[in-house]
Amino acid sequence: MPNLPDLAIRPLADDEPTVTALAALLVDTVAGGGSVSFMHPLALEKATDFWRGSLAAAGRGERVVLGAFVGDTLAGTVTLQLALPENQPHRAEIAKMMTLPALRGRGIASALLAAAETVAREKGRTHLVLDTASDGGAAGLYERHGFVFCGEIPEFALKPHGGLTATRLYVKRL
């Protein structure tokens, strides 16, 4: 459990303060080497556009974007992607797991994963899948939460500061 007594997790709304906080978190994550589909340096405008699109997709029911708050501060986020091909209505994907660097190791990511699993169950999903970078990714976090390693794809993506990394694939049956 999180060691932050005032941690609150909720779905995020498409409003300017939320988009601004998410964009700053994404820029900081990429600058710190987080492999979340973007390269460093990530322009704030590009990060803002990404989150506007992501939250618009959430408004259409294609995903759920959860935020973890410590007081009024957005401390972390995770996305549950629901819009998958019609032959995969039983699963969802975990994406864009990020925590503020200053608050890592305090249970925020674990709380976000638990909340995403709850939402997935509420949406009738029985399987969660995700991938994480082999170099510097969150494999240990996911394995502690019952995700099963399925394999690794070599040279899957560029790391934010350059060079290739493999990705590790995981699944969890709910």
PDB file of C-alpha atoms in Angstrom:
ATOM      1  CA  MET A   1       0.000   0.000   0.000  1.00  0.00           C
ATOM      2  CA  PRO A   2       1.125   3.550  -0.582  1.00  0.00           C
ATOM      3  CA  ASN A   3       2.934   5.270   2.245  1.00  0.00           C
ATOM      4  CA  LEU A   4       1.201   8.540   1.352  1.00  0.00           C
ATOM      5  CA  PRO A   5      -1.909   8.878   3.506  1.00  0.00           C
ATOM      6  CA  ASP A   6      -3.484  11.572   1.340  1.00  0.00           C
ATOM      7  CA  LEU A   7      -3.078   9.714  -1.982  1.00  0.00           C
ATOM      8  CA  ALA A   8      -6.218   9.841  -4.132  1.00  0.00           C
ATOM      9  CA  ILE A   9      -6.708   8.185  -7.510  1.00  0.00           C
ATOM     10  CA  ARG A  10      -9.373   9.253  -9.962  1.00  0.00           C
ATOM     11  CA  PRO A  11     -10.109   9.372 -13.686  1.00  0.00           C
ATOM     12  CA  LEU A  12      -8.746  12.536 -15.236  1.00  0.00           C
ATOM     13  CA  ALA A  13     -10.829  15.181 -16.969  1.00  0.00           C
ATOM     14  CA  ASP A  14      -9.974  17.039 -20.154  1.00  0.00           C
ATOM     15  CA  ASP A  15      -9.291  20.465 -18.654  1.00  0.00           C
ATOM     16  CA  GLU A  16      -6.327  22.826 -18.927  1.00  0.00           C
ATOM     17  CA  PRO A  17      -4.858  22.302 -15.427  1.00  0.00           C
ATOM     18  CA  THR A  18      -4.930  18.518 -15.928  1.00  0.00           C
ATOM     19  CA  VAL A  19      -3.412  18.682 -19.413  1.00  0.00           C
ATOM     20  CA  THR A  20      -0.713  21.049 -18.153  1.00  0.00           C
ATOM     21  CA  ALA A  21       0.194  18.741 -15.245  1.00  0.00           C
ATOM     22  CA  LEU A  22       0.211  15.640 -17.466  1.00  0.00           C
ATOM     23  CA  ALA A  23       2.377  17.347 -20.087  1.00  0.00           C
ATOM     24  CA  ALA A  24       4.922  18.410 -17.458  1.00  0.00           C
ATOM     25  CA  LEU A  25       4.998  14.862 -16.050  1.00  0.00           C
ATOM     26  CA  LEU A  26       5.558  13.409 -19.521  1.00  0.00           C
ATOM     27  CA  VAL A  27       8.379  15.853 -20.325  1.00  0.00           C
ATOM     28  CA  ASP A  28      10.072  15.078 -16.974  1.00  0.00           C
ATOM     29  CA  THR A  29       9.661  11.325 -17.472  1.00  0.00           C
ATOM     30  CA  VAL A  30      11.225  11.403 -20.933  1.00  0.00           C
ATOM     31  CA  ALA A  31      14.038  13.690 -19.751  1.00  0.00           C
ATOM     32  CA  GLY A  32      14.764  11.136 -17.020  1.00  0.00           C
ATOM     33  CA  GLY A  33      15.050   8.313 -19.550  1.00  0.00           C
ATOM     34  CA  GLY A  34      11.526   6.909 -19.261  1.00  0.00           C
ATOM     35  CA  SER A  35      10.626   4.909 -22.356  1.00  0.00           C
ATOM     36  CA  VAL A  36       7.049   6.066 -22.951  1.00  0.00           C
ATOM     37  CA  SER A  37       7.076   6.436 -26.772  1.00  0.00           C
ATOM     38  CA  PHE A  38       8.787   9.847 -26.981  1.00  0.00           C
ATOM     39  CA  MET A  39      12.327  11.075 -27.553  1.00  0.00           C
ATOM     40  CA  HIS A  40      14.314  13.610 -25.509  1.00  0.00           C
ATOM     41  CA  PRO A  41      14.116  16.544 -25.619  1.00  0.00           C
ATOM     42  CA  LEU A  42      10.331  16.430 -25.690  1.00  0.00           C
ATOM     43  CA  ALA A  43       8.719  19.766 -26.472  1.00  0.00           C
ATOM     44  CA  LEU A  44       6.043  20.789 -24.001  1.00  0.00           C
ATOM     45  CA  GLU A  45       3.692  21.545 -26.915  1.00  0.00           C
ATOM     46  CA  LYS A  46       4.053  17.989 -28.243  1.00  0.00           C
ATOM     47  CA  ALA A  47       3.394  16.551 -24.786  1.00  0.00           C
ATOM     48  CA  THR A  48       0.355  18.823 -24.410  1.00  0.00           C
ATOM     49  CA  ASP A  49      -1.024  17.719 -27.783  1.00  0.00           C
ATOM     50  CA  PHE A  50      -0.541  14.064 -26.831  1.00  0.00           C
ATOM     51  CA  TRP A  51      -2.495  14.442 -23.591  1.00  0.00           C
ATOM     52  CA  ARG A  52      -5.278  16.441 -25.236  1.00  0.00           C
ATOM     53  CA  GLY A  53      -5.719  13.581 -27.697  1.00  0.00           C
ATOM     54  CA  SER A  54      -5.507  10.944 -24.978  1.00  0.00           C
ATOM     55  CA  LEU A  55      -8.095  12.657 -22.786  1.00  0.00           C
ATOM     56  CA  ALA A  56     -10.364  13.188 -25.809  1.00  0.00           C
ATOM     57  CA  ALA A  57     -10.137   9.425 -26.445  1.00  0.00           C
ATOM     58  CA  ALA A  58     -11.049   8.872 -22.791  1.00  0.00           C
ATOM     59  CA  GLY A  59     -14.082  11.096 -23.311  1.00  0.00           C
ATOM     60  CA  ARG A  60     -15.145   8.764 -26.135  1.00  0.00           C
ATOM     61  CA  GLY A  61     -14.761   5.709 -23.873  1.00  0.00           C
ATOM     62  CA  GLU A  62     -11.718   4.385 -25.735  1.00  0.00           C
ATOM     63  CA  ARG A  63      -9.496   4.523 -22.660  1.00  0.00           C
ATOM     64  CA  VAL A  64      -9.392   5.554 -19.043  1.00  0.00           C
ATOM     65  CA  VAL A  65      -6.644   7.904 -17.880  1.00  0.00           C
ATOM     66  CA  LEU A  66      -6.152   7.713 -14.132  1.00  0.00           C
ATOM     67  CA  GLY A  67      -4.294  10.242 -12.032  1.00  0.00           C
ATOM     68  CA  ALA A  68      -2.772   9.814  -8.599  1.00  0.00           C
ATOM     69  CA  PHE A  69      -2.879  12.954  -6.488  1.00  0.00           C
ATOM     70  CA  VAL A  70      -0.995  13.863  -3.342  1.00  0.00           C
ATOM     71  CA  GLY A  71      -2.981  16.833  -2.184  1.00  0.00           C
ATOM     72  CA  ASP A  72      -3.454  18.956  -5.299  1.00  0.00           C
ATOM     73  CA  THR A  73      -0.309  17.627  -7.018  1.00  0.00           C
ATOM     74  CA  LEU A  74      -0.585  15.142  -9.871  1.00  0.00           C
ATOM     75  CA  ALA A  75       1.932  12.555  -8.657  1.00  0.00           C
ATOM     76  CA  GLY A  76       1.440   9.906 -11.325  1.00  0.00           C
ATOM     77  CA  THR A  77      -0.721   8.522 -14.084  1.00  0.00           C
ATOM     78  CA  VAL A  78      -1.578   5.332 -15.925  1.00  0.00           C
ATOM     79  CA  THR A  79      -3.733   4.714 -18.978  1.00  0.00           C
ATOM     80  CA  LEU A  80      -6.002   1.737 -19.512  1.00  0.00           C
ATOM     81  CA  GLN A  81      -6.542   1.324 -23.247  1.00  0.00           C
ATOM     82  CA  LEU A  82      -9.932  -0.185 -24.005  1.00  0.00           C
ATOM     83  CA  ALA A  83     -10.379   0.422 -27.757  1.00  0.00           C
ATOM     84  CA  LEU A  84      -8.982  -2.815 -29.128  1.00  0.00           C
ATOM     85  CA  PRO A  85      -9.933  -4.893 -32.177  1.00  0.00           C
ATOM     86  CA  GLU A  86     -13.373  -6.522 -32.053  1.00  0.00           C
ATOM     87  CA  ASN A  87     -11.875  -9.981 -31.545  1.00  0.00           C
ATOM     88  CA  GLN A  88     -10.261  -8.805 -28.290  1.00  0.00           C
ATOM     89  CA  PRO A  89     -13.123  -7.486 -26.141  1.00  0.00           C
ATOM     90  CA  HIS A  90     -11.831  -9.441 -23.152  1.00  0.00           C
ATOM     91  CA  ARG A  91      -8.592  -7.507 -22.717  1.00  0.00           C
ATOM     92  CA  ALA A  92      -7.188  -4.057 -22.055  1.00  0.00           C
ATOM     93  CA  GLU A  93      -3.690  -2.606 -22.227  1.00  0.00           C
ATOM     94  CA  ILE A  94      -1.763  -0.767 -19.543  1.00  0.00           C
ATOM     95  CA  ALA A  95       0.163   2.217 -20.938  1.00  0.00           C
ATOM     96  CA  LYS A  96       1.866   5.469 -19.971  1.00  0.00           C
ATOM     97  CA  MET A  97       2.640   4.530 -16.366  1.00  0.00           C
ATOM     98  CA  MET A  98       4.524   7.501 -14.900  1.00  0.00           C
ATOM     99  CA  THR A  99       5.306   8.809 -11.426  1.00  0.00           C
ATOM    100  CA  LEU A 100       6.916  12.118 -10.460  1.00  0.00           C
ATOM    101  CA  PRO A 101      10.608  11.394  -9.878  1.00  0.00           C
ATOM    102  CA  ALA A 102      10.551  12.981  -6.404  1.00  0.00           C
ATOM    103  CA  LEU A 103       7.724  10.639  -5.308  1.00  0.00           C
ATOM    104  CA  ARG A 104       8.927   7.315  -6.747  1.00  0.00           C
ATOM    105  CA  GLY A 105       9.205   4.380  -4.399  1.00  0.00           C
ATOM    106  CA  ARG A 106       6.256   5.509  -2.278  1.00  0.00           C
ATOM    107  CA  GLY A 107       3.598   3.151  -3.666  1.00  0.00           C
ATOM    108  CA  ILE A 108       2.008   5.463  -6.227  1.00  0.00           C
ATOM    109  CA  ALA A 109       2.573   3.161  -9.204  1.00  0.00           C
ATOM    110  CA  SER A 110       1.259   0.198  -7.213  1.00  0.00           C
ATOM    111  CA  ALA A 111      -1.883   2.124  -6.305  1.00  0.00           C
ATOM    112  CA  LEU A 112      -2.360   3.180  -9.932  1.00  0.00           C
ATOM    113  CA  LEU A 113      -2.015  -0.430 -11.127  1.00  0.00           C
ATOM    114  CA  ALA A 114      -4.566  -1.624  -8.579  1.00  0.00           C
ATOM    115  CA  ALA A 115      -6.987   1.097  -9.664  1.00  0.00           C
ATOM    116  CA  ALA A 116      -6.482   0.225 -13.346  1.00  0.00           C
ATOM    117  CA  GLU A 117      -7.215  -3.432 -12.568  1.00  0.00           C
ATOM    118  CA  THR A 118     -10.424  -2.433 -10.781  1.00  0.00           C
ATOM    119  CA  VAL A 119     -11.545  -0.362 -13.768  1.00  0.00           C
ATOM    120  CA  ALA A 120     -10.674  -3.209 -16.149  1.00  0.00           C
ATOM    121  CA  ARG A 121     -12.805  -5.634 -14.128  1.00  0.00           C
ATOM    122  CA  GLU A 122     -15.676  -3.124 -14.051  1.00  0.00           C
ATOM    123  CA  LYS A 123     -15.424  -2.925 -17.846  1.00  0.00           C
ATOM    124  CA  GLY A 124     -15.640  -6.726 -18.121  1.00  0.00           C
ATOM    125  CA  ARG A 125     -12.009  -7.263 -19.077  1.00  0.00           C
ATOM    126  CA  THR A 126     -10.348 -10.496 -18.017  1.00  0.00           C
ATOM    127  CA  HIS A 127      -6.812  -9.930 -19.307  1.00  0.00           C
ATOM    128  CA  LEU A 128      -4.376  -7.048 -19.018  1.00  0.00           C
ATOM    129  CA  VAL A 129      -1.328  -6.781 -21.268  1.00  0.00           C
ATOM    130  CA  LEU A 130       1.570  -4.361 -21.247  1.00  0.00           C
ATOM    131  CA  ASP A 131       5.103  -3.884 -22.416  1.00  0.00           C
ATOM    132  CA  THR A 132       7.993  -2.204 -20.671  1.00  0.00           C
ATOM    133  CA  ALA A 133      11.518  -1.391 -21.757  1.00  0.00           C
ATOM    134  CA  SER A 134      14.085  -4.031 -20.885  1.00  0.00           C
ATOM    135  CA  ASP A 135      16.604  -1.280 -20.064  1.00  0.00           C
ATOM    136  CA  GLY A 136      15.368   0.751 -17.123  1.00  0.00           C
ATOM    137  CA  GLY A 137      11.732  -0.329 -17.385  1.00  0.00           C
ATOM    138  CA  ALA A 138       9.365  -1.282 -14.602  1.00  0.00           C
ATOM    139  CA  ALA A 139       9.525  -5.072 -14.996  1.00  0.00           C
ATOM    140  CA  GLY A 140       9.998  -5.625 -11.257  1.00  0.00           C
ATOM    141  CA  LEU A 141       6.938  -3.544 -10.413  1.00  0.00           C
ATOM    142  CA  TYR A 142       4.743  -5.472 -12.831  1.00  0.00           C
ATOM    143  CA  GLU A 143       6.049  -8.864 -11.697  1.00  0.00           C
ATOM    144  CA  ARG A 144       5.365  -7.940  -8.029  1.00  0.00           C
ATOM    145  CA  HIS A 145       1.778  -7.258  -9.084  1.00  0.00           C
ATOM    146  CA  GLY A 146       1.262 -10.653 -10.681  1.00  0.00           C
ATOM    147  CA  PHE A 147       1.998  -9.862 -14.314  1.00  0.00           C
ATOM    148  CA  VAL A 148       3.546 -12.848 -16.094  1.00  0.00           C
ATOM    149  CA  PHE A 149       6.537 -12.340 -18.385  1.00  0.00           C
ATOM    150  CA  CYS A 150       5.722 -13.652 -21.864  1.00  0.00           C
ATOM    151  CA  GLY A 151       8.854 -12.814 -23.811  1.00  0.00           C
ATOM    152  CA  GLU A 152      11.137 -10.131 -25.064  1.00  0.00           C
ATOM    153  CA  ILE A 153      11.370  -8.394 -28.427  1.00  0.00           C
ATOM    154  CA  PRO A 154      14.938  -7.284 -29.166  1.00  0.00           C
ATOM    155  CA  GLU A 155      15.661  -3.773 -30.480  1.00  0.00           C
ATOM    156  CA  PHE A 156      12.004  -2.820 -30.106  1.00  0.00           C
ATOM    157  CA  ALA A 157      12.304   0.938 -29.644  1.00  0.00           C
ATOM    158  CA  LEU A 158      14.707   3.804 -29.287  1.00  0.00           C
ATOM    159  CA  LYS A 159      15.517   4.915 -25.755  1.00  0.00           C
ATOM    160  CA  PRO A 160      14.653   8.589 -25.101  1.00  0.00           C
ATOM    161  CA  HIS A 161      18.342   9.603 -25.167  1.00  0.00           C
ATOM    162  CA  GLY A 162      19.271   7.313 -28.078  1.00  0.00           C
ATOM    163  CA  GLY A 163      20.194   3.692 -28.597  1.00  0.00           C
ATOM    164  CA  LEU A 164      17.890   0.731 -28.936  1.00  0.00           C
ATOM    165  CA  THR A 165      16.241  -1.251 -26.167  1.00  0.00           C
ATOM    166  CA  ALA A 166      14.308  -4.477 -26.117  1.00  0.00           C
ATOM    167  CA  THR A 167      10.832  -4.610 -24.650  1.00  0.00           C
ATOM    168  CA  ARG A 168       9.418  -7.144 -22.216  1.00  0.00           C
ATOM    169  CA  LEU A 169       5.841  -8.340 -22.747  1.00  0.00           C
ATOM    170  CA  TYR A 170       3.549  -9.147 -19.822  1.00  0.00           C
ATOM    171  CA  VAL A 171       0.032 -10.438 -19.242  1.00  0.00           C
ATOM    172  CA  LYS A 172      -2.162 -10.726 -16.175  1.00  0.00           C
ATOM    173  CA  ARG A 173      -5.369 -12.677 -15.966  1.00  0.00           C
ATOM    174  CA  LEU A 174      -7.883 -10.898 -13.785  1.00  0.00           C
TER     175      LEU A 174
END
